[in-house]
mmCIF file with all atom_site columns, C-alpha atoms in Angstrom:
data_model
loop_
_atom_site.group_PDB
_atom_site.id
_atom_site.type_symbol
_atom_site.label_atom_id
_atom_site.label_alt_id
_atom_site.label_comp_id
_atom_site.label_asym_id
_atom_site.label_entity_id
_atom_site.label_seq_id
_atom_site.pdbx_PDB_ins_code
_atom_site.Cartn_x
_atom_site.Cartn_y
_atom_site.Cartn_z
_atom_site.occupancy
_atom_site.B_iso_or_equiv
_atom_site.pdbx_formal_charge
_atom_site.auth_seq_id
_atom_site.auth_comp_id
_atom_site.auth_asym_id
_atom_site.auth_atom_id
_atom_site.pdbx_PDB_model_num
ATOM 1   C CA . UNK A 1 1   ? 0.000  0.000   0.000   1.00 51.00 ? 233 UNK A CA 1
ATOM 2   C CA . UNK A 1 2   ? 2.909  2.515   0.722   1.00 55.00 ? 234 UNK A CA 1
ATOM 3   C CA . UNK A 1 3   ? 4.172  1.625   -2.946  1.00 59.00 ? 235 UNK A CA 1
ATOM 4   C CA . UNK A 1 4   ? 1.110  2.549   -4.548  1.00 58.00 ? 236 UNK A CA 1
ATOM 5   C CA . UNK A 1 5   ? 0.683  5.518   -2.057  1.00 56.00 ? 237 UNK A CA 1
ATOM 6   C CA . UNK A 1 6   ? 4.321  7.022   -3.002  1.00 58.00 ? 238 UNK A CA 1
ATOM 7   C CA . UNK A 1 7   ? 4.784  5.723   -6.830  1.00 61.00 ? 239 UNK A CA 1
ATOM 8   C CA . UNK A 1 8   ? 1.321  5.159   -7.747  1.00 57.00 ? 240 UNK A CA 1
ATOM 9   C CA . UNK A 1 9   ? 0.324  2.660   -11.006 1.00 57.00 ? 241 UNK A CA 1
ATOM 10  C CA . UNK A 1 10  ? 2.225  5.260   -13.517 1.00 67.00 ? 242 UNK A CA 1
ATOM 11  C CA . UNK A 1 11  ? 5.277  5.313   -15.368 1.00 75.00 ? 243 UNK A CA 1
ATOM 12  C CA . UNK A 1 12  ? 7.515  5.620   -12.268 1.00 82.00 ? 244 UNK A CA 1
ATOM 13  C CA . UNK A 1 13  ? 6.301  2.574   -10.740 1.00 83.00 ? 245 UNK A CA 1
ATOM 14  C CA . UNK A 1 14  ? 6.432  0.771   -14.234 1.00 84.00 ? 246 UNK A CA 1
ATOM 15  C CA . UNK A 1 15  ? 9.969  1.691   -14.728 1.00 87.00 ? 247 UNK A CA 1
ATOM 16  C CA . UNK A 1 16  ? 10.825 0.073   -10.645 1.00 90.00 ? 248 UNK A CA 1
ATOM 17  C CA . UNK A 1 17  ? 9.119  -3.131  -11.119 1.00 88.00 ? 249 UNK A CA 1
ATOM 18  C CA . UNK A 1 18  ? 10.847 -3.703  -14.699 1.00 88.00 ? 250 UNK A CA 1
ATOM 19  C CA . UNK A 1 19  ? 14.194 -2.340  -13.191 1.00 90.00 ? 251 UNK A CA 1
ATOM 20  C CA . UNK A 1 20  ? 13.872 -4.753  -10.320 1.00 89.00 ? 252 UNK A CA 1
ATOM 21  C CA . UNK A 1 21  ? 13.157 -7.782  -12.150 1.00 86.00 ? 253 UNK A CA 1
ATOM 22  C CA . UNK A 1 22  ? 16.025 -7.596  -13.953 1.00 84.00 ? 254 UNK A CA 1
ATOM 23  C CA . UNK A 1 23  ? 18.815 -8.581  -11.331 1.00 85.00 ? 255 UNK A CA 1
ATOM 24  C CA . UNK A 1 24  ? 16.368 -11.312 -9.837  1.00 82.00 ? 256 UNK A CA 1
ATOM 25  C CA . UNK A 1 25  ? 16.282 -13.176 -12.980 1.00 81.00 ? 257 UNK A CA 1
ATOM 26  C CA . UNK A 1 26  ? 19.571 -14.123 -12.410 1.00 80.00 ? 258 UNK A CA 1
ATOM 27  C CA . UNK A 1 27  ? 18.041 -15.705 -8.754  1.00 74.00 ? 259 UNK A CA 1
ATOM 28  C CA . UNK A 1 28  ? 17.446 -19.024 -9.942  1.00 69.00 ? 260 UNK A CA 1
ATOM 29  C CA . UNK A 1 29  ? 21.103 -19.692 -10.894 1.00 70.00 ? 261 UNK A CA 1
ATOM 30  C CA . UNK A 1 30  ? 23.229 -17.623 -8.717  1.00 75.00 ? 262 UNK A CA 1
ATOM 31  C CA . UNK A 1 31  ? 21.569 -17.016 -5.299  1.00 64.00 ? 263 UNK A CA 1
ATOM 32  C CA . UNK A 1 32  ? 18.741 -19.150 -3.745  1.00 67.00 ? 264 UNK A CA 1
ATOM 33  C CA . UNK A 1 33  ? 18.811 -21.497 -7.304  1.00 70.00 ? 265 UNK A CA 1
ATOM 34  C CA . UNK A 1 34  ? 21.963 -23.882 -8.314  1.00 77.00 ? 266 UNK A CA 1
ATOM 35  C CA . UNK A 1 35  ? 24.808 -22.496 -6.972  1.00 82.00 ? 267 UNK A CA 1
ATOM 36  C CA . UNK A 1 36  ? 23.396 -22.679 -4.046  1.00 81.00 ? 268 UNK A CA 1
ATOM 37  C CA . UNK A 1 37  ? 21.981 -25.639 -4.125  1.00 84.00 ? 269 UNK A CA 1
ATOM 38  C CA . UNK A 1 38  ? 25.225 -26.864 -4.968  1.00 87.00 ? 270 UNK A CA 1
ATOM 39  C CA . UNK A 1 39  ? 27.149 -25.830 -2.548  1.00 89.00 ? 271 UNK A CA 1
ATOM 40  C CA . UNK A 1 40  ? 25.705 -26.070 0.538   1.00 88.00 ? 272 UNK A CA 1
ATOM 41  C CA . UNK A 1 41  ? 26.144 -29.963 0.445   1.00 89.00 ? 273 UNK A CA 1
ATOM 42  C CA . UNK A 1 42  ? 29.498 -29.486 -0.429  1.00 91.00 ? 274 UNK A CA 1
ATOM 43  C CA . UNK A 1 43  ? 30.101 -27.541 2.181   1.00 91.00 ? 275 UNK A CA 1
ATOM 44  C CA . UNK A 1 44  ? 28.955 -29.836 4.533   1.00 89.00 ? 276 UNK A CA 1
ATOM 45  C CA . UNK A 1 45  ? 31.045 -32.560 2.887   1.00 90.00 ? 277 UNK A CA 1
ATOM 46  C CA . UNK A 1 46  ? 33.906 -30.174 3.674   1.00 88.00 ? 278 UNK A CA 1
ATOM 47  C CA . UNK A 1 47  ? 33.785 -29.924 7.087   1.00 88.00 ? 279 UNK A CA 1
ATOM 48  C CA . UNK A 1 48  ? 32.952 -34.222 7.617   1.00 86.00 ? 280 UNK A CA 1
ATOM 49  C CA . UNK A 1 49  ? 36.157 -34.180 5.158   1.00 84.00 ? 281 UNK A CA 1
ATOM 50  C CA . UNK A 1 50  ? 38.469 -31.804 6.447   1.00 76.00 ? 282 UNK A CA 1
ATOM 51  C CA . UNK A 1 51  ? 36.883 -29.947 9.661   1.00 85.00 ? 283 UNK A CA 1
ATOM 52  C CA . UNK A 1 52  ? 36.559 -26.404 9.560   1.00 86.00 ? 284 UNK A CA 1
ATOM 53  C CA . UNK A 1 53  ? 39.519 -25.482 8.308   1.00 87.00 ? 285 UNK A CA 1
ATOM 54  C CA . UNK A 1 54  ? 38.924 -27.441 4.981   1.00 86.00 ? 286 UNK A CA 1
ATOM 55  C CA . UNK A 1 55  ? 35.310 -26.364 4.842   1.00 88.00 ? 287 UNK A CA 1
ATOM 56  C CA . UNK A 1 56  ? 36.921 -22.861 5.163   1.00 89.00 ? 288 UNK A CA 1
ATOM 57  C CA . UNK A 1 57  ? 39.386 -22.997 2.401   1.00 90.00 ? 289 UNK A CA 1
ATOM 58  C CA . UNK A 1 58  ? 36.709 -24.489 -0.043  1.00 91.00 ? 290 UNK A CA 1
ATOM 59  C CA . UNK A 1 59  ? 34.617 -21.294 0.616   1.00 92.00 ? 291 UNK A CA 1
ATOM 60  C CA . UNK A 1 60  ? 37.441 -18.972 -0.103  1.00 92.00 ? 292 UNK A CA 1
ATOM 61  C CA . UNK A 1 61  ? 38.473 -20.793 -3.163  1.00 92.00 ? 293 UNK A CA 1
ATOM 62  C CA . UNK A 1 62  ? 34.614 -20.590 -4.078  1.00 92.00 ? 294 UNK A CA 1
ATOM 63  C CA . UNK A 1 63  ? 33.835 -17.235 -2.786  1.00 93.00 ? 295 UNK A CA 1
ATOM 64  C CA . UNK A 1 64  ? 36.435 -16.295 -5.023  1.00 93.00 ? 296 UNK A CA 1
ATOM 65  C CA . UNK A 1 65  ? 35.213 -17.446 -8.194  1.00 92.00 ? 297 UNK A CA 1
ATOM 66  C CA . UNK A 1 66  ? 31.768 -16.793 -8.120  1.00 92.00 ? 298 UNK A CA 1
ATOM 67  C CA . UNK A 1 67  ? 32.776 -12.863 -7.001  1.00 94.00 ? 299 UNK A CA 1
ATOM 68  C CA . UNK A 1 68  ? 35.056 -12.369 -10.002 1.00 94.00 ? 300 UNK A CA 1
ATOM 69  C CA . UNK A 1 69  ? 31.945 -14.037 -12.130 1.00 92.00 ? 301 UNK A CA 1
ATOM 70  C CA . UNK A 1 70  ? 29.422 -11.805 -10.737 1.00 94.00 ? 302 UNK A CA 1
ATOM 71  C CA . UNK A 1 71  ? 31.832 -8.443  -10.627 1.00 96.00 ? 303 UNK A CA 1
ATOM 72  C CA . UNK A 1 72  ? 32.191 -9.110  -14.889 1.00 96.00 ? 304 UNK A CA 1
ATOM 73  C CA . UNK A 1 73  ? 28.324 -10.014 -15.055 1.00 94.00 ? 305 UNK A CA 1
ATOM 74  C CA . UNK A 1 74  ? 27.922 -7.109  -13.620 1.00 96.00 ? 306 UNK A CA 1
ATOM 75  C CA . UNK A 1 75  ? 30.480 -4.519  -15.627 1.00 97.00 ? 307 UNK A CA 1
ATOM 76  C CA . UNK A 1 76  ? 28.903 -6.391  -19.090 1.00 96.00 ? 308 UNK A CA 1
ATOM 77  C CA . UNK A 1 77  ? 25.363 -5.664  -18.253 1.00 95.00 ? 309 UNK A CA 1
ATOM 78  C CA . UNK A 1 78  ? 25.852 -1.867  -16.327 1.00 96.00 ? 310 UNK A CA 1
ATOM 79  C CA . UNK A 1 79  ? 27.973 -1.419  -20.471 1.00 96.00 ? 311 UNK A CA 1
ATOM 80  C CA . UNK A 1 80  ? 25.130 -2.776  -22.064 1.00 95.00 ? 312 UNK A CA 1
ATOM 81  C CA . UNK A 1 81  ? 22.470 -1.807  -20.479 1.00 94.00 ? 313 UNK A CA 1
ATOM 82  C CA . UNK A 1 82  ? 20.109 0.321   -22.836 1.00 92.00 ? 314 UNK A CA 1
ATOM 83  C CA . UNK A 1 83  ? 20.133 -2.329  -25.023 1.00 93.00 ? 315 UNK A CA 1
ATOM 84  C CA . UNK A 1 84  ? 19.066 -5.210  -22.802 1.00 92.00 ? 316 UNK A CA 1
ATOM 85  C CA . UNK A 1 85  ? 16.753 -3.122  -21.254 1.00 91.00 ? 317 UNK A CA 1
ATOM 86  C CA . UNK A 1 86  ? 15.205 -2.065  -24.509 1.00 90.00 ? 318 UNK A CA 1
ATOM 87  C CA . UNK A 1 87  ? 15.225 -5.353  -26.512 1.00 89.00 ? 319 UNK A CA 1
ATOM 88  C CA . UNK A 1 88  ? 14.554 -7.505  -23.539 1.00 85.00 ? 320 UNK A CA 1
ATOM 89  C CA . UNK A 1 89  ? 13.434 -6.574  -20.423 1.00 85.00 ? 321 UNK A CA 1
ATOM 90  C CA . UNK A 1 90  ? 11.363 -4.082  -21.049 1.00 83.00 ? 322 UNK A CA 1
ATOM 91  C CA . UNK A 1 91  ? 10.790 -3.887  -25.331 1.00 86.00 ? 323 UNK A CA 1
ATOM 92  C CA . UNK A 1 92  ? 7.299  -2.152  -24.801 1.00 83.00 ? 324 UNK A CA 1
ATOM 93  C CA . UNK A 1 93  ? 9.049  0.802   -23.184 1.00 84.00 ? 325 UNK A CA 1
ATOM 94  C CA . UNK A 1 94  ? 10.524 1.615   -26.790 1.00 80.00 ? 326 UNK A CA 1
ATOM 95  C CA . UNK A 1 95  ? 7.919  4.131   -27.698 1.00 84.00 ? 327 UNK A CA 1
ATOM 96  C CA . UNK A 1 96  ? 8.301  6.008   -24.223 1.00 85.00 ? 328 UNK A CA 1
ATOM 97  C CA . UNK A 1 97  ? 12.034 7.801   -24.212 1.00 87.00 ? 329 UNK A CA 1
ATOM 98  C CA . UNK A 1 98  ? 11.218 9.079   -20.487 1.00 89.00 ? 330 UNK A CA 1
ATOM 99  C CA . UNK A 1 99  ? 10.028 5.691   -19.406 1.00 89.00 ? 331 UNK A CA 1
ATOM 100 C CA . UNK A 1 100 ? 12.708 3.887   -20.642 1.00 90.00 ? 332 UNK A CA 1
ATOM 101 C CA . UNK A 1 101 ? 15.566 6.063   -19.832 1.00 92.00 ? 333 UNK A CA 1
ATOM 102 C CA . UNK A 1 102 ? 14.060 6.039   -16.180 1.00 92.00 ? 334 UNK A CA 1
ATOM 103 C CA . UNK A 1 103 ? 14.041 2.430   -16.295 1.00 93.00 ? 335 UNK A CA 1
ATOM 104 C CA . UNK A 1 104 ? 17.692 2.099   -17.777 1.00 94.00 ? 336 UNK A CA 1
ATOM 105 C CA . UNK A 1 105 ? 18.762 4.453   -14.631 1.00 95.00 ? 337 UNK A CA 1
ATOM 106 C CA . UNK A 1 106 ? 17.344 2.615   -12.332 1.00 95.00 ? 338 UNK A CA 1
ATOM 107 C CA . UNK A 1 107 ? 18.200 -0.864  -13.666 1.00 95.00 ? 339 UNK A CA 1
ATOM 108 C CA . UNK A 1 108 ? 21.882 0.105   -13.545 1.00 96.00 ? 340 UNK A CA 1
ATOM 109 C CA . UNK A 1 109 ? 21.209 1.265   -9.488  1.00 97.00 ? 341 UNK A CA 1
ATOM 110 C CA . UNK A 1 110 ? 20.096 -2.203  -8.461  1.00 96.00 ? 342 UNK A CA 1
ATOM 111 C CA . UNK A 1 111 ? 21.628 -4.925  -10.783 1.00 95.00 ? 343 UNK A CA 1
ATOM 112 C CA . UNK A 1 112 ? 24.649 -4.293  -7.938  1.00 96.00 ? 344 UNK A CA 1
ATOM 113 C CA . UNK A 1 113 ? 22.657 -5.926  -5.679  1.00 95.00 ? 345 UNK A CA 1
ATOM 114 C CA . UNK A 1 114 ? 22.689 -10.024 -7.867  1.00 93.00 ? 346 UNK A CA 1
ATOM 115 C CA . UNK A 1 115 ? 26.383 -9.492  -6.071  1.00 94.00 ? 347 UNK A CA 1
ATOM 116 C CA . UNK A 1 116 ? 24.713 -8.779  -2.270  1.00 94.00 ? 348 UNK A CA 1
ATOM 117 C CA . UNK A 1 117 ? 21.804 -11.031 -3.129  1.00 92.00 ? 349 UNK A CA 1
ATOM 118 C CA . UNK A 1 118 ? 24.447 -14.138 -4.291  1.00 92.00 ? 350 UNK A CA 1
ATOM 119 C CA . UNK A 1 119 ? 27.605 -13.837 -1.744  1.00 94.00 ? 351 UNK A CA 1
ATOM 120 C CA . UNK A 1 120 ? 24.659 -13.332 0.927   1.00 93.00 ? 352 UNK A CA 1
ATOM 121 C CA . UNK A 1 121 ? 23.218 -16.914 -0.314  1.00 91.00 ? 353 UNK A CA 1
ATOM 122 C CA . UNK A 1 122 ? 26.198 -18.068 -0.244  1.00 91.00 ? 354 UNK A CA 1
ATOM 123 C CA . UNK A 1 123 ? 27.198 -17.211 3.094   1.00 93.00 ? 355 UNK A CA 1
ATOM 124 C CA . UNK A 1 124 ? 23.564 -18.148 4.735   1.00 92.00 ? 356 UNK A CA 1
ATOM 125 C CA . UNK A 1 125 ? 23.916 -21.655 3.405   1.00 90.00 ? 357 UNK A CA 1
ATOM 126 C CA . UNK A 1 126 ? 27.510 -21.923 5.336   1.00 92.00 ? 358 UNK A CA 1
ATOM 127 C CA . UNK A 1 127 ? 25.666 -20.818 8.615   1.00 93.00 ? 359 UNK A CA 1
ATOM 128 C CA . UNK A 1 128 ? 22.696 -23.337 7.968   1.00 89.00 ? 360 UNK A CA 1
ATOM 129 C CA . UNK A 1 129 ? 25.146 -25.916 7.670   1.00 89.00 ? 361 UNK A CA 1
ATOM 130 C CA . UNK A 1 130 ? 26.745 -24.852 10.887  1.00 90.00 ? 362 UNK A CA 1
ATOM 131 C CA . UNK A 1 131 ? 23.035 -24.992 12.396  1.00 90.00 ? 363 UNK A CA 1
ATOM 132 C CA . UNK A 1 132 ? 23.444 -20.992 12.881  1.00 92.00 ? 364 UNK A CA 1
ATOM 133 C CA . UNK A 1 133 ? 20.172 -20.056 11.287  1.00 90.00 ? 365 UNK A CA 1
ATOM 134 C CA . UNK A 1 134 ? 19.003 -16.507 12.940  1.00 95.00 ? 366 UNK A CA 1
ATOM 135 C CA . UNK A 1 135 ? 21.332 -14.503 10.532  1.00 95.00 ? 367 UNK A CA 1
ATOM 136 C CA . UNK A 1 136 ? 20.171 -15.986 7.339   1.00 92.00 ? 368 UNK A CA 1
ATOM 137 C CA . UNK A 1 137 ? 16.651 -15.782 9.001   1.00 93.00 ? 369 UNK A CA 1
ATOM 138 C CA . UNK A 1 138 ? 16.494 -12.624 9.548   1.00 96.00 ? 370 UNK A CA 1
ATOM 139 C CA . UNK A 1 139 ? 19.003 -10.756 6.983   1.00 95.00 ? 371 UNK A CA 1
ATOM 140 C CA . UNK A 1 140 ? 16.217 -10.829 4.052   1.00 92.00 ? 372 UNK A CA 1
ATOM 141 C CA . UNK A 1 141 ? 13.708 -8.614  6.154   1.00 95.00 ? 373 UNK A CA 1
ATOM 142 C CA . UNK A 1 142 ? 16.261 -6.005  5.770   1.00 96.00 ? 374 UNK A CA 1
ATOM 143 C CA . UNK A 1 143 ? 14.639 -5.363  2.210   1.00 94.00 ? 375 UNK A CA 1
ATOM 144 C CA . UNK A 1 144 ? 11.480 -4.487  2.946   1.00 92.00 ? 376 UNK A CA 1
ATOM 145 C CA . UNK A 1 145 ? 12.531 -2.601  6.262   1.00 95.00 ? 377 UNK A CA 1
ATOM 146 C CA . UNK A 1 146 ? 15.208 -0.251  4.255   1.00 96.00 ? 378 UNK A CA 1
ATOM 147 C CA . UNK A 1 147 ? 12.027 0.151   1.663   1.00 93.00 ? 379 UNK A CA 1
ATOM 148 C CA . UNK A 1 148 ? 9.591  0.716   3.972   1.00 93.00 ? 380 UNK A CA 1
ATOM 149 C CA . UNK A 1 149 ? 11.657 3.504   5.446   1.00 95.00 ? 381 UNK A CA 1
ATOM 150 C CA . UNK A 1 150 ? 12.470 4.909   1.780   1.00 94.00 ? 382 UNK A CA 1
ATOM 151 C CA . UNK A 1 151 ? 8.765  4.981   1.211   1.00 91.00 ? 383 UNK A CA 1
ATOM 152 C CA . UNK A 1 152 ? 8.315  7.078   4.937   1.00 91.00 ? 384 UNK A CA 1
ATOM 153 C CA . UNK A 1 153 ? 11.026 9.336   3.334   1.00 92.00 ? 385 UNK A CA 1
ATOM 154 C CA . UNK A 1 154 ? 9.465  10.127  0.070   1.00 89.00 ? 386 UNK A CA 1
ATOM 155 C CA . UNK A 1 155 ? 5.599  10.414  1.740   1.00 87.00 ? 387 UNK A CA 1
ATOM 156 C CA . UNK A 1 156 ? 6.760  12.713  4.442   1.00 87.00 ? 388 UNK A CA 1
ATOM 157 C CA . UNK A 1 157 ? 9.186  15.207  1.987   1.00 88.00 ? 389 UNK A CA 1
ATOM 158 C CA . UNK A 1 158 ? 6.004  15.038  -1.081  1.00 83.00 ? 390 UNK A CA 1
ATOM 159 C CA . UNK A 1 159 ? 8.818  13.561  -3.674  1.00 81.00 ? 391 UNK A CA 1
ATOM 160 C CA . UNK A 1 160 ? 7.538  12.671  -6.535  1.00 81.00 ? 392 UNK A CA 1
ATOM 161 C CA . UNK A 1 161 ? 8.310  11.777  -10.394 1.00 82.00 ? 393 UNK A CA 1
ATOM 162 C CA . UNK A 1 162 ? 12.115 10.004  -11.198 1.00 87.00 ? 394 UNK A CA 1
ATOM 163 C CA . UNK A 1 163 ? 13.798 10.592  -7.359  1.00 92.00 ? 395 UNK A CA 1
ATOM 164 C CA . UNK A 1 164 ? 11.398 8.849   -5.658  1.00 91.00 ? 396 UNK A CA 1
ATOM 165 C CA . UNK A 1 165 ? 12.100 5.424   -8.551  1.00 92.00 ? 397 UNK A CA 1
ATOM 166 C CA . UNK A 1 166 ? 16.153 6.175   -7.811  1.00 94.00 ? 398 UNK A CA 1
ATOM 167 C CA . UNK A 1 167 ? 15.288 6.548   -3.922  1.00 94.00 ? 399 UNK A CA 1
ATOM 168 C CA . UNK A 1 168 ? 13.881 3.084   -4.273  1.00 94.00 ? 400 UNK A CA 1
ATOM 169 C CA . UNK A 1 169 ? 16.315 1.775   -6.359  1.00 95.00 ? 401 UNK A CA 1
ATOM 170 C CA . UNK A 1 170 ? 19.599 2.652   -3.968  1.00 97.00 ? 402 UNK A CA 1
ATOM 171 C CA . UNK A 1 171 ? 17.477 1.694   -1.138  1.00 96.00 ? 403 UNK A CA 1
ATOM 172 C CA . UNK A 1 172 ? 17.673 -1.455  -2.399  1.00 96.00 ? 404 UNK A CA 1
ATOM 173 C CA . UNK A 1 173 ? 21.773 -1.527  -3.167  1.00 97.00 ? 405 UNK A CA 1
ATOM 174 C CA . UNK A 1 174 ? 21.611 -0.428  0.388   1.00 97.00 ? 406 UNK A CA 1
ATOM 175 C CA . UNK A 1 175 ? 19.546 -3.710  1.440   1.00 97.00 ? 407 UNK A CA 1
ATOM 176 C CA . UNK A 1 176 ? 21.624 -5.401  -0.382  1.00 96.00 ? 408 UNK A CA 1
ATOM 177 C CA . UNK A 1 177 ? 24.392 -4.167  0.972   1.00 97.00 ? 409 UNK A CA 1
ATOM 178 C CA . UNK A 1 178 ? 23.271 -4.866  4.575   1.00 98.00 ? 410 UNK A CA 1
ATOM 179 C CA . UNK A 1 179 ? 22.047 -7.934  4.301   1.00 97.00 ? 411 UNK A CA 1
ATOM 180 C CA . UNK A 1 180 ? 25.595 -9.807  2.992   1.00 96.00 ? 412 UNK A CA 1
ATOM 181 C CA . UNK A 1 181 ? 26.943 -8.043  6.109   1.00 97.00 ? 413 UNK A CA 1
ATOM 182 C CA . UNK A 1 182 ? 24.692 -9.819  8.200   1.00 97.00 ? 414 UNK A CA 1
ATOM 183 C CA . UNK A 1 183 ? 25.511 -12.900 7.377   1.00 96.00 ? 415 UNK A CA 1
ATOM 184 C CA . UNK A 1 184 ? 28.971 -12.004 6.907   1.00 95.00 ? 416 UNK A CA 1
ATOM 185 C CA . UNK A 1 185 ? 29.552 -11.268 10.007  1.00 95.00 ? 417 UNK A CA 1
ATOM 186 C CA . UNK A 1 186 ? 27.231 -14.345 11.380  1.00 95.00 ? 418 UNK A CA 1
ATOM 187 C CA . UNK A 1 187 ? 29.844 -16.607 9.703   1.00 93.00 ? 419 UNK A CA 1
ATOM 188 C CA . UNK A 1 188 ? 32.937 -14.917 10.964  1.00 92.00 ? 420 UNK A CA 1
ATOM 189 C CA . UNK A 1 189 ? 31.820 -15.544 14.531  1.00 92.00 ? 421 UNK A CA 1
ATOM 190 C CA . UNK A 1 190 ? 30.751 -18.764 14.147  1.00 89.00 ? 422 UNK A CA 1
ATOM 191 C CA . UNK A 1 191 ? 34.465 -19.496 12.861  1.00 86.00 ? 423 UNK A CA 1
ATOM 192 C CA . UNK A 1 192 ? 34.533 -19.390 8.828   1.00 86.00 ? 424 UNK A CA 1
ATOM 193 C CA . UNK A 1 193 ? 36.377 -15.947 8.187   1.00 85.00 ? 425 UNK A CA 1
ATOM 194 C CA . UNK A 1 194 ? 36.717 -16.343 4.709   1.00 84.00 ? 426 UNK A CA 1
ATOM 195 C CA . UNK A 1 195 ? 39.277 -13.785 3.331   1.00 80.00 ? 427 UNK A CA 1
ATOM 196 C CA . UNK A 1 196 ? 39.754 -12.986 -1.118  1.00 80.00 ? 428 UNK A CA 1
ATOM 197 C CA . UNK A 1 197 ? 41.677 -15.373 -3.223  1.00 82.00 ? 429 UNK A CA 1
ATOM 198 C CA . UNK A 1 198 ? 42.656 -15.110 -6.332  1.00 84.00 ? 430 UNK A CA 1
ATOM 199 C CA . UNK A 1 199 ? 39.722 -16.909 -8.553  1.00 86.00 ? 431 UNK A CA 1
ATOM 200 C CA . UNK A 1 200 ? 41.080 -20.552 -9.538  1.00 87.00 ? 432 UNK A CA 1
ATOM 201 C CA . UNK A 1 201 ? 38.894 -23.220 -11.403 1.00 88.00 ? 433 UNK A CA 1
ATOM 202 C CA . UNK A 1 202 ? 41.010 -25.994 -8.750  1.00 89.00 ? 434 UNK A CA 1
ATOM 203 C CA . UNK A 1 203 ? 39.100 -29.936 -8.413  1.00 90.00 ? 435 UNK A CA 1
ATOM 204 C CA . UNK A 1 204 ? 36.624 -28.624 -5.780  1.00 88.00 ? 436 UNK A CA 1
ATOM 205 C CA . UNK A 1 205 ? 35.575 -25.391 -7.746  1.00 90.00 ? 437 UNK A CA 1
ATOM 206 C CA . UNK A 1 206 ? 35.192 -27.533 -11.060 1.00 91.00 ? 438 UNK A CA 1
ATOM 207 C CA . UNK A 1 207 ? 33.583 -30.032 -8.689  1.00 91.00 ? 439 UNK A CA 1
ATOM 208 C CA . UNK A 1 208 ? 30.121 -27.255 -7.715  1.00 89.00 ? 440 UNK A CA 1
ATOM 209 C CA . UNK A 1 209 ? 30.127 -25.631 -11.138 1.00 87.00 ? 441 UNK A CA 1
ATOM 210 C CA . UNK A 1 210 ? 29.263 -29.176 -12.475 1.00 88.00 ? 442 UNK A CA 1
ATOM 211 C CA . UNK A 1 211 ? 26.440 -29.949 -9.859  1.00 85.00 ? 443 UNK A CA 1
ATOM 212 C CA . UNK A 1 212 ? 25.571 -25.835 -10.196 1.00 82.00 ? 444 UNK A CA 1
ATOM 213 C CA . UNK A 1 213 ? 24.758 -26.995 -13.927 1.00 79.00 ? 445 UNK A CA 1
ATOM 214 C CA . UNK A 1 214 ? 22.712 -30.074 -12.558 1.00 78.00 ? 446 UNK A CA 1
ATOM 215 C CA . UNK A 1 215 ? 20.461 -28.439 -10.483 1.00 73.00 ? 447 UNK A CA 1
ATOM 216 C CA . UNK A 1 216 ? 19.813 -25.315 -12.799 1.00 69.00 ? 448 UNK A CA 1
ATOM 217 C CA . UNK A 1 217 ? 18.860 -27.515 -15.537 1.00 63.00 ? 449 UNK A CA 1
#
């Protein structure tokens, strides 16, 4: 109800939705879809296998790979994105310049966020593993709380028109943002502090991109 109170049905609120869908199409394969599915059991193979420590190096060697994939999935798409947006995503926009350079905007705010959204996955299916399950519980209401308070924002200031659609749209980077530190931290103290490696295809890596393809097909 907020939505519709601060963006209405119009071209603003058009332009969000279509924006918004375009980093979670990438859900089913990168976040809560095969990767994931992949390799939480992996994971938990890992620390039968190897203890913590083992389990530990197998996320950095994977946390590593599936950041540098998402960094480049994310510098193609911000390059290219008028013409995904205009051929794909959101083709009926094509007679509306305003509409579809709003939508273009925004869409280049929040596809940052398939990074948050993925690593955060990642990370919450470490800590159900570990039988830790508050953080990843409770990190996804962080959406709708940041938004809710975005929406407060623009109601009680009388925004309107293309601000209030880029209000929304780095409220949600912000989520985003919050969210993977959640569970970030969550998994630090319950002993996997994973720090960068260089990305490396090694046996294990090879290993969840193979069962990633399994499960997304």
């Amino acid at each position: 109800m907020m939505m519709a109170a601060a963006v209405g049905t119009g071209p603003i609120a058009g332009a969000f939705y279509a924006a918004f869908q375009f980093p979670n199409t990438f859900r089913r394969l990168f976040a809560e879809g095969a990767f994931n599915a992949a390799f939480v059991p992996l994971f938990a193979r890992e620390i039968e296998a190897g203890g913590m420590e083992g389990a530990r190096k197998f996320s950095e060697e994977v946390f590593g790979v599936l950041f540098g994939i998402l960094l480049l999935l994310t510098i193609a798409m911000e390059l290219a994105m008028p013409l995904v947006i205009r051929n794909l995503i959101a083709p009926g926009f094509a007679d509306d310049p305003e509409k579809l350079s709003t939508t273009t905007a925004l869409a280049m705010i929040m596809f940052p966020y398939l990074i948050c959204m993925s690593l955060g996955a990642m990370m919450a299916g470490m800590l159900n593993s570990l039988r830790r399950y508050f953080a990843a519980a409770i990190a996804p209401v962080f959406l709708n709380v940041i938004l809710v308070t975005v929406l407060a924002i623009v109601w009680y200031r009388g925004m309107e028109g293309r601000v209030v659609g880029e209000m929304l749209a780095w409220g949600v980077l912000a989520a985003g943002v919050v969210q993977l530190a959640i569970v970030t931290v969550a998994a630090r103290r319950a002993g996997v502090k994973i720090g960068f490696r260089r990305p490396r295809l090694t046996p294990s890596v090879k290993r969840l991109l193979w069962l990633a393809l399994f499960f997304f097909n």
